[in-house]
Coordinates of C-alpha atoms in Angstrom, one line a residue:
M1 CA -226.8 -45.1 -176.0
A2 CA -223.6 -47.0 -175.7
K3 CA -221.4 -44.0 -176.4
E4 CA -223.1 -41.8 -173.9
I5 CA -222.6 -44.2 -171.1
K6 CA -218.8 -43.8 -169.9
K7 CA -218.9 -44.7 -166.3
V8 CA -221.3 -47.1 -164.6
V9 CA -221.6 -47.7 -160.9
L10 CA -222.8 -51.3 -160.2
A11 CA -224.7 -53.0 -157.4
Y12 CA -222.2 -55.8 -156.6
S13 CA -222.5 -58.8 -154.6
G14 CA -220.1 -61.0 -156.2
G15 CA -222.8 -63.6 -156.9
L16 CA -223.7 -65.1 -160.4
D17 CA -225.7 -62.2 -161.6
T18 CA -223.4 -59.2 -160.8
S19 CA -220.2 -61.3 -161.7
I20 CA -221.1 -61.5 -165.2
I21 CA -222.5 -58.2 -165.4
I22 CA -219.1 -56.4 -165.2
P23 CA -218.0 -57.9 -168.7
W24 CA -221.3 -57.7 -170.2
L25 CA -221.3 -53.9 -169.5
K26 CA -218.0 -53.4 -170.9
E27 CA -218.7 -55.4 -174.1
N28 CA -222.1 -53.6 -174.7
Y29 CA -221.3 -50.0 -173.5
N30 CA -218.2 -49.3 -175.5
N31 CA -215.9 -50.5 -172.8
C32 CA -217.3 -48.2 -170.0
E33 CA -215.5 -48.0 -166.8
V34 CA -217.5 -49.9 -164.2
I35 CA -217.4 -49.1 -160.4
A36 CA -218.5 -52.0 -158.1
V37 CA -220.4 -50.9 -155.0
S38 CA -221.1 -53.7 -152.1
G39 CA -223.2 -52.7 -149.3
D40 CA -222.2 -54.8 -146.2
V41 CA -225.6 -55.6 -144.4
G42 CA -224.1 -58.6 -142.8
Q43 CA -223.3 -61.1 -145.6
G44 CA -220.1 -62.2 -143.6
T45 CA -218.0 -64.5 -145.6
E46 CA -219.8 -63.7 -149.0
L47 CA -217.6 -60.6 -148.9
D48 CA -214.3 -62.4 -148.7
G49 CA -212.1 -61.8 -151.7
L50 CA -214.6 -59.4 -153.3
E51 CA -212.3 -56.7 -154.3
E52 CA -209.7 -59.2 -156.0
K53 CA -212.8 -60.7 -157.9
A54 CA -214.3 -57.4 -159.0
I55 CA -211.1 -56.0 -160.3
K56 CA -210.2 -59.3 -162.1
T57 CA -213.5 -59.2 -163.8
G58 CA -213.0 -55.8 -165.1
A59 CA -214.2 -53.1 -162.3
S60 CA -212.0 -50.2 -161.9
K61 CA -212.5 -50.4 -158.1
L62 CA -215.0 -51.7 -155.4
Y63 CA -216.5 -49.8 -152.5
I64 CA -217.3 -52.1 -149.6
E65 CA -219.7 -49.8 -147.2
D66 CA -220.2 -50.8 -143.8
L67 CA -224.0 -50.3 -143.4
K68 CA -224.9 -53.0 -140.7
K69 CA -225.5 -50.5 -137.8
E70 CA -227.7 -48.2 -140.0
F71 CA -229.3 -51.2 -141.4
I72 CA -230.5 -52.7 -138.1
E73 CA -231.3 -49.5 -136.1
D74 CA -232.8 -47.2 -139.0
Y75 CA -234.6 -50.0 -140.9
V76 CA -235.0 -53.3 -139.1
F77 CA -235.9 -52.1 -135.6
P78 CA -238.6 -49.4 -137.0
T79 CA -240.1 -52.3 -138.9
V80 CA -240.2 -54.7 -135.9
Q81 CA -241.8 -51.7 -133.8
A82 CA -244.5 -51.4 -136.5
G83 CA -245.1 -55.2 -136.3
A84 CA -245.0 -55.4 -139.9
V85 CA -245.1 -59.1 -141.3
Y86 CA -245.5 -59.6 -144.9
E87 CA -248.6 -62.1 -145.6
N88 CA -248.4 -63.2 -142.1
R89 CA -245.2 -65.1 -142.6
Y90 CA -242.5 -63.0 -144.2
L91 CA -240.1 -61.1 -141.8
L92 CA -239.1 -58.7 -144.9
G93 CA -235.3 -59.6 -144.6
T94 CA -234.5 -58.8 -148.3
S95 CA -237.1 -56.1 -148.6
F96 CA -235.6 -53.4 -146.1
A97 CA -232.1 -54.4 -147.1
R98 CA -232.5 -53.0 -150.5
P99 CA -233.2 -49.4 -149.8
I100 CA -230.1 -48.8 -147.7
I101 CA -228.1 -50.3 -150.2
A102 CA -229.4 -48.5 -153.1
K103 CA -229.4 -45.2 -151.4
R104 CA -225.7 -45.7 -150.8
I105 CA -225.2 -46.6 -154.3
A106 CA -227.0 -43.5 -155.5
E107 CA -224.9 -41.4 -153.2
I108 CA -221.5 -42.9 -154.8
A109 CA -222.7 -42.6 -158.3
I110 CA -223.2 -38.9 -157.7
K111 CA -219.9 -38.3 -156.1
E112 CA -218.3 -40.4 -158.8
G113 CA -219.8 -38.5 -161.7
A114 CA -221.3 -41.7 -163.0
D115 CA -223.6 -41.9 -166.2
A116 CA -225.7 -44.7 -165.0
I117 CA -226.4 -47.1 -162.2
C118 CA -226.8 -51.0 -162.9
H119 CA -228.2 -53.7 -160.6
G120 CA -228.5 -57.3 -161.2
C121 CA -232.1 -57.9 -160.4
T122 CA -234.3 -60.0 -162.6
G123 CA -237.5 -58.6 -164.4
K124 CA -239.5 -61.1 -162.7
G125 CA -238.6 -60.1 -159.0
N126 CA -239.4 -57.5 -156.5
D127 CA -236.0 -56.3 -156.0
Q128 CA -235.7 -54.2 -159.3
V129 CA -238.6 -52.2 -157.9
R130 CA -236.8 -51.7 -154.5
F131 CA -233.6 -50.6 -156.1
E132 CA -235.0 -48.4 -158.5
L133 CA -237.4 -46.6 -156.1
A134 CA -234.6 -45.7 -154.0
I135 CA -232.5 -44.7 -156.6
K136 CA -235.2 -42.2 -157.9
A137 CA -235.3 -40.7 -154.5
F138 CA -231.7 -39.8 -154.3
A139 CA -230.5 -39.6 -157.9
P140 CA -233.9 -38.8 -159.9
D141 CA -232.0 -38.1 -163.3
M142 CA -229.7 -41.2 -163.2
E143 CA -230.0 -43.6 -166.0
I144 CA -230.6 -47.2 -164.8
I145 CA -229.3 -50.3 -166.7
A146 CA -231.2 -53.6 -165.8
P147 CA -229.4 -56.3 -167.8
W148 CA -232.0 -59.1 -167.0
R149 CA -234.7 -56.9 -168.8
I150 CA -232.5 -56.5 -172.0
W151 CA -229.7 -59.0 -172.4
D152 CA -230.2 -62.3 -174.4
L153 CA -229.5 -64.6 -171.3
K154 CA -232.6 -66.0 -170.4
S155 CA -232.0 -68.5 -167.4
R156 CA -229.2 -68.9 -164.8
E157 CA -228.3 -72.0 -166.6
Q158 CA -227.2 -69.6 -169.5
E159 CA -225.5 -67.1 -166.9
I160 CA -223.4 -70.1 -165.7
E161 CA -222.1 -70.7 -169.2
Y162 CA -221.5 -67.2 -169.8
A163 CA -219.4 -66.9 -166.7
E164 CA -217.3 -70.1 -167.6
A165 CA -216.8 -68.6 -171.2
H166 CA -215.4 -65.6 -169.5
N167 CA -213.3 -67.4 -166.9
I168 CA -215.2 -66.0 -163.9
P169 CA -214.9 -68.0 -161.0
L170 CA -218.2 -69.0 -159.2
K171 CA -218.8 -70.5 -155.8
I172 CA -222.0 -72.4 -157.1
N173 CA -222.7 -75.3 -159.5
R174 CA -225.7 -76.3 -161.3
E175 CA -226.8 -78.7 -158.7
T176 CA -226.6 -76.5 -155.6
N177 CA -227.6 -73.2 -157.6
Y178 CA -230.2 -71.9 -155.2
S179 CA -230.8 -68.3 -155.5
K180 CA -230.0 -66.9 -152.0
D181 CA -230.0 -63.7 -150.3
K182 CA -228.0 -63.2 -147.1
N183 CA -227.8 -60.5 -144.4
L184 CA -227.5 -60.0 -140.7
W185 CA -231.3 -60.6 -140.3
H186 CA -232.0 -63.5 -142.6
L187 CA -231.3 -65.9 -145.3
S188 CA -233.5 -66.8 -148.2
H189 CA -233.5 -69.6 -150.5
E190 CA -235.5 -70.0 -153.7
G191 CA -235.3 -72.0 -157.0
L192 CA -234.3 -75.7 -157.9
D193 CA -236.7 -77.9 -156.1
L194 CA -238.2 -75.2 -154.0
E195 CA -240.1 -73.9 -157.2
D196 CA -242.6 -76.7 -156.8
P197 CA -244.7 -76.0 -153.6
A198 CA -245.4 -79.7 -153.3
N199 CA -241.6 -80.5 -152.5
E200 CA -240.7 -80.6 -148.9
P201 CA -237.6 -78.5 -148.2
Q202 CA -234.5 -80.5 -147.3
Y203 CA -233.8 -79.0 -143.9
E204 CA -232.0 -81.9 -142.5
K205 CA -229.7 -82.1 -145.6
P206 CA -226.3 -80.9 -144.7
G207 CA -225.6 -77.3 -146.2
F208 CA -229.2 -76.4 -146.7
L209 CA -229.8 -74.5 -143.6
E210 CA -227.1 -72.1 -142.9
M211 CA -228.1 -69.9 -139.9
G212 CA -229.2 -72.7 -137.8
V213 CA -230.6 -76.4 -137.4
S214 CA -233.8 -78.0 -138.2
P215 CA -236.3 -78.3 -135.1
I216 CA -235.7 -82.0 -135.4
D217 CA -232.1 -81.5 -134.9
A218 CA -232.3 -78.9 -132.1
P219 CA -231.6 -79.9 -128.4
D220 CA -233.9 -81.5 -126.2
K221 CA -233.2 -79.1 -123.7
P222 CA -235.0 -75.6 -123.7
T223 CA -233.1 -72.3 -123.7
Y224 CA -234.3 -69.3 -121.9
V225 CA -233.7 -65.9 -122.9
T226 CA -234.7 -62.4 -121.7
I227 CA -234.8 -59.4 -124.0
H228 CA -235.0 -55.8 -122.8
F229 CA -236.7 -53.1 -124.7
E230 CA -236.6 -49.3 -124.3
K231 CA -239.5 -47.5 -126.1
G232 CA -239.8 -50.7 -128.4
V233 CA -236.2 -50.9 -129.1
P234 CA -234.4 -54.0 -128.1
T235 CA -231.3 -52.9 -126.0
A236 CA -230.0 -56.0 -123.9
V237 CA -230.2 -59.8 -123.8
D238 CA -230.0 -61.7 -120.7
D239 CA -229.2 -58.5 -118.8
V240 CA -226.1 -57.6 -121.1
E241 CA -226.6 -54.4 -123.0
M242 CA -225.7 -54.8 -126.7
N243 CA -225.9 -52.4 -129.8
G244 CA -228.2 -53.4 -132.5
V245 CA -225.8 -55.5 -134.6
D246 CA -224.4 -57.5 -131.6
L247 CA -228.0 -58.0 -130.5
V248 CA -229.4 -59.4 -133.5
A249 CA -226.2 -61.6 -133.9
K250 CA -226.6 -63.1 -130.4
L251 CA -230.2 -63.9 -131.3
N252 CA -229.5 -65.4 -134.3
E253 CA -227.0 -67.6 -132.4
L254 CA -229.7 -68.7 -129.9
G255 CA -232.7 -69.0 -132.3
G256 CA -230.5 -71.0 -134.8
A257 CA -229.3 -73.5 -132.2
N258 CA -233.0 -74.1 -131.3
G259 CA -234.3 -74.5 -134.7
I260 CA -236.2 -71.0 -134.5
G261 CA -237.4 -68.9 -137.6
I262 CA -237.6 -71.4 -140.4
A263 CA -240.5 -70.3 -142.7
D264 CA -241.7 -72.0 -145.8
L265 CA -244.1 -69.9 -147.8
V266 CA -245.5 -69.0 -151.2
E267 CA -245.8 -65.3 -151.4
N268 CA -247.4 -62.8 -153.8
R269 CA -244.7 -60.8 -155.3
L270 CA -245.2 -57.2 -156.4
V271 CA -245.1 -57.8 -160.0
G272 CA -248.1 -60.3 -159.9
M273 CA -246.9 -63.7 -159.6
K274 CA -246.8 -66.2 -156.6
S275 CA -243.2 -67.1 -155.6
R276 CA -242.0 -69.9 -153.2
G277 CA -239.3 -69.5 -151.0
V278 CA -237.6 -70.6 -147.6
Y279 CA -236.7 -68.0 -145.3
E280 CA -234.3 -68.3 -142.1
T281 CA -234.8 -65.7 -139.7
P282 CA -234.0 -66.9 -136.2
G283 CA -233.0 -63.7 -134.2
G284 CA -235.7 -61.6 -136.1
T285 CA -238.4 -64.3 -135.3
I286 CA -237.5 -64.1 -131.5
L287 CA -237.7 -60.1 -131.6
Y288 CA -240.9 -59.8 -133.2
H289 CA -242.4 -62.3 -130.7
A290 CA -240.9 -60.8 -127.8
H291 CA -242.1 -57.2 -129.0
D292 CA -245.7 -58.3 -129.5
V293 CA -245.7 -59.9 -125.9
L294 CA -244.4 -56.6 -124.4
E295 CA -247.0 -54.5 -126.2
T296 CA -249.9 -56.7 -124.9
I297 CA -249.3 -55.2 -121.4
T298 CA -248.2 -51.9 -122.6
L299 CA -250.8 -50.7 -125.3
D300 CA -254.3 -50.0 -124.7
K301 CA -256.7 -51.9 -126.8
E302 CA -257.8 -49.4 -129.3
T303 CA -254.1 -48.2 -129.9
A304 CA -253.3 -51.8 -130.6
R305 CA -256.0 -52.5 -132.9
V306 CA -255.1 -49.4 -135.1
K307 CA -251.6 -50.3 -135.0
Q308 CA -252.4 -53.8 -136.0
Y309 CA -254.5 -52.6 -139.1
L310 CA -251.7 -50.3 -140.1
S311 CA -248.9 -53.1 -139.7
I312 CA -250.4 -54.8 -142.6
K313 CA -250.0 -51.5 -144.8
F314 CA -246.4 -50.9 -143.4
A315 CA -245.4 -54.4 -144.4
D316 CA -246.7 -53.8 -147.8
I317 CA -245.1 -50.5 -148.0
V318 CA -241.6 -52.1 -147.2
Y319 CA -242.2 -55.2 -149.3
N320 CA -242.8 -52.8 -152.2
G321 CA -239.7 -50.7 -152.0
Q322 CA -241.4 -47.5 -150.8
W323 CA -239.4 -46.8 -147.7
F324 CA -238.5 -43.3 -148.9
T325 CA -242.1 -42.0 -149.2
P326 CA -244.0 -39.4 -147.2
L327 CA -246.5 -42.3 -146.2
R328 CA -243.8 -44.5 -144.6
E329 CA -242.6 -41.5 -142.9
A330 CA -245.8 -40.5 -141.5
M331 CA -246.6 -44.2 -140.5
S332 CA -243.2 -44.4 -138.7
A333 CA -244.0 -41.2 -137.0
F334 CA -247.4 -42.8 -135.7
V335 CA -245.5 -46.1 -134.6
T336 CA -242.6 -44.0 -132.7
E337 CA -245.5 -42.3 -130.8
T338 CA -247.0 -45.8 -129.9
Q339 CA -243.6 -47.0 -128.6
K340 CA -243.2 -44.6 -125.6
T341 CA -244.4 -47.1 -123.2
V342 CA -243.0 -50.3 -124.7
T343 CA -240.2 -50.7 -122.4
G344 CA -239.7 -53.8 -120.1
D345 CA -238.4 -57.3 -120.3
V346 CA -239.7 -60.4 -122.0
R347 CA -238.6 -63.8 -121.0
L348 CA -239.1 -66.5 -123.6
K349 CA -238.4 -70.4 -123.6
L350 CA -236.9 -71.5 -127.0
Y351 CA -237.6 -75.2 -127.8
K352 CA -237.3 -77.3 -131.0
G353 CA -238.6 -74.4 -133.3
N354 CA -241.0 -73.1 -130.6
I355 CA -241.2 -69.9 -128.9
I356 CA -243.0 -70.1 -125.4
N357 CA -243.8 -67.0 -123.2
A358 CA -242.0 -67.3 -119.9
G359 CA -242.9 -64.0 -118.4
V360 CA -243.3 -60.3 -119.1
T361 CA -242.9 -57.1 -117.0
S362 CA -242.8 -53.4 -117.6
P363 CA -242.9 -50.2 -115.5
Y364 CA -245.6 -49.0 -117.9
T365 CA -247.9 -52.1 -117.7
L366 CA -251.6 -51.6 -118.0
Y367 CA -252.3 -54.9 -116.5
D368 CA -253.7 -54.6 -113.1
E369 CA -253.8 -58.0 -111.1
E370 CA -256.5 -56.5 -108.7
V371 CA -258.9 -55.8 -111.4
A372 CA -258.4 -59.1 -113.6
T373 CA -258.3 -61.4 -110.6
F374 CA -261.1 -64.2 -110.3
D375 CA -260.6 -63.5 -106.4
E376 CA -262.7 -61.3 -104.4
D377 CA -261.8 -57.6 -105.2
N378 CA -262.8 -54.0 -103.9
V379 CA -262.5 -52.1 -107.4
Y380 CA -264.5 -53.9 -109.8
N381 CA -268.4 -54.1 -109.2
Q382 CA -269.7 -57.2 -111.1
A383 CA -273.4 -55.9 -110.9
D384 CA -272.3 -53.3 -113.3
S385 CA -271.9 -55.7 -116.1
A386 CA -275.7 -56.4 -116.4
G387 CA -276.4 -52.8 -117.4
F388 CA -273.4 -52.9 -119.8
I389 CA -274.6 -56.1 -121.3
N390 CA -278.3 -54.6 -121.8
L391 CA -276.8 -51.6 -123.7
F392 CA -274.2 -53.6 -125.8
G393 CA -276.9 -56.3 -126.6
L394 CA -279.7 -53.7 -127.5
P395 CA -279.4 -53.9 -131.2
I396 CA -279.4 -57.6 -131.0
K397 CA -282.6 -57.7 -128.9
V398 CA -284.2 -55.0 -131.0
R399 CA -283.8 -57.0 -134.2
A400 CA -285.1 -60.4 -132.6
K401 CA -288.3 -58.6 -131.3
L402 CA -289.0 -57.1 -134.8
E403 CA -288.3 -60.5 -136.3
Q404 CA -290.7 -61.9 -134.0
K405 CA -293.5 -59.5 -134.7
R406 CA -293.1 -60.0 -138.7
R407 CA -293.3 -63.4 -138.5
S408 CA -296.4 -63.3 -136.1
K409 CA -298.0 -61.2 -138.9
E410 CA -297.4 -63.9 -141.7

């Protein structure tokens, strides 16, 4: 196999895993050419110095692809519109970032005439599935190399030793070696003390939280924010129109400052095990909340119920890496149809980790104050409810009467 692999395109982040994979590939695949590809979905400073590092460790070149706009508008916002939240807590930050990165890597691999695509996902995680399903969708015949499934390194400790032996500079050390994933939408923390669910995350410890502060350290004064939506897509914050990238960044700033969007959960991974992680999603948490509030006045009951049922499946699809499938496309088509009237403004109060509703308006509102009022009205005949209750309660009444008859015969 090694002789057949002459050129490999590597999904490259510059972190521990992918940093050591470059020399490992060259050692194990007959000094093959390694082309590194980094998809910029908002990692920020993590991309600084990446090209120099990739070349120094053996890559022939590095692509840095700016995917932020496409990531937010074509992956994040459709998922928010669907109301998709994995296991009630996880806002899918890593999950929907993988398909867009893998898609671009597959496109570059085809353009470069590569023999294989390599990724640094572990054999225990979800990302290996997300990457490889996307690769199969765009480069179905491409060989995939997953070092974690075949190399002799069995722990991050051994990876660090390998890096040190090959003079590969690392930004981490053994004491602060959390496994992290960062993009414009979120930051995840896994490993070390977090592996035991009995341990409380050290939110107040300097350097642990990166996108905001602990609710305890948030200001004592609330922050008000108004978000405008057009057909379920957020387009403005406090009357200032913004593109998707700037809007999420702005809400990250507001949410982070007020301790919003910190989630500590044990989730069920696709591969079968439970995993504990801490997620920071300040802006995303605000957006999900605001979108839900707007739908309460713009969707009819039955549409909202069906959408709610399907949101669980939509979240599973995203989590499981099945973005590029007919089912996801069909479900997105349904969601898009439901969003035609989801236009309006949502005002929220942010205070010490809490999001408090402060008003919602829409030109398509289904809320009629005259019908809903407790005061006198001319549109609702309260006497009509007696017949409705008699019909609605008929099965209960019939069952009770039959039970009485049976008991009387005993």
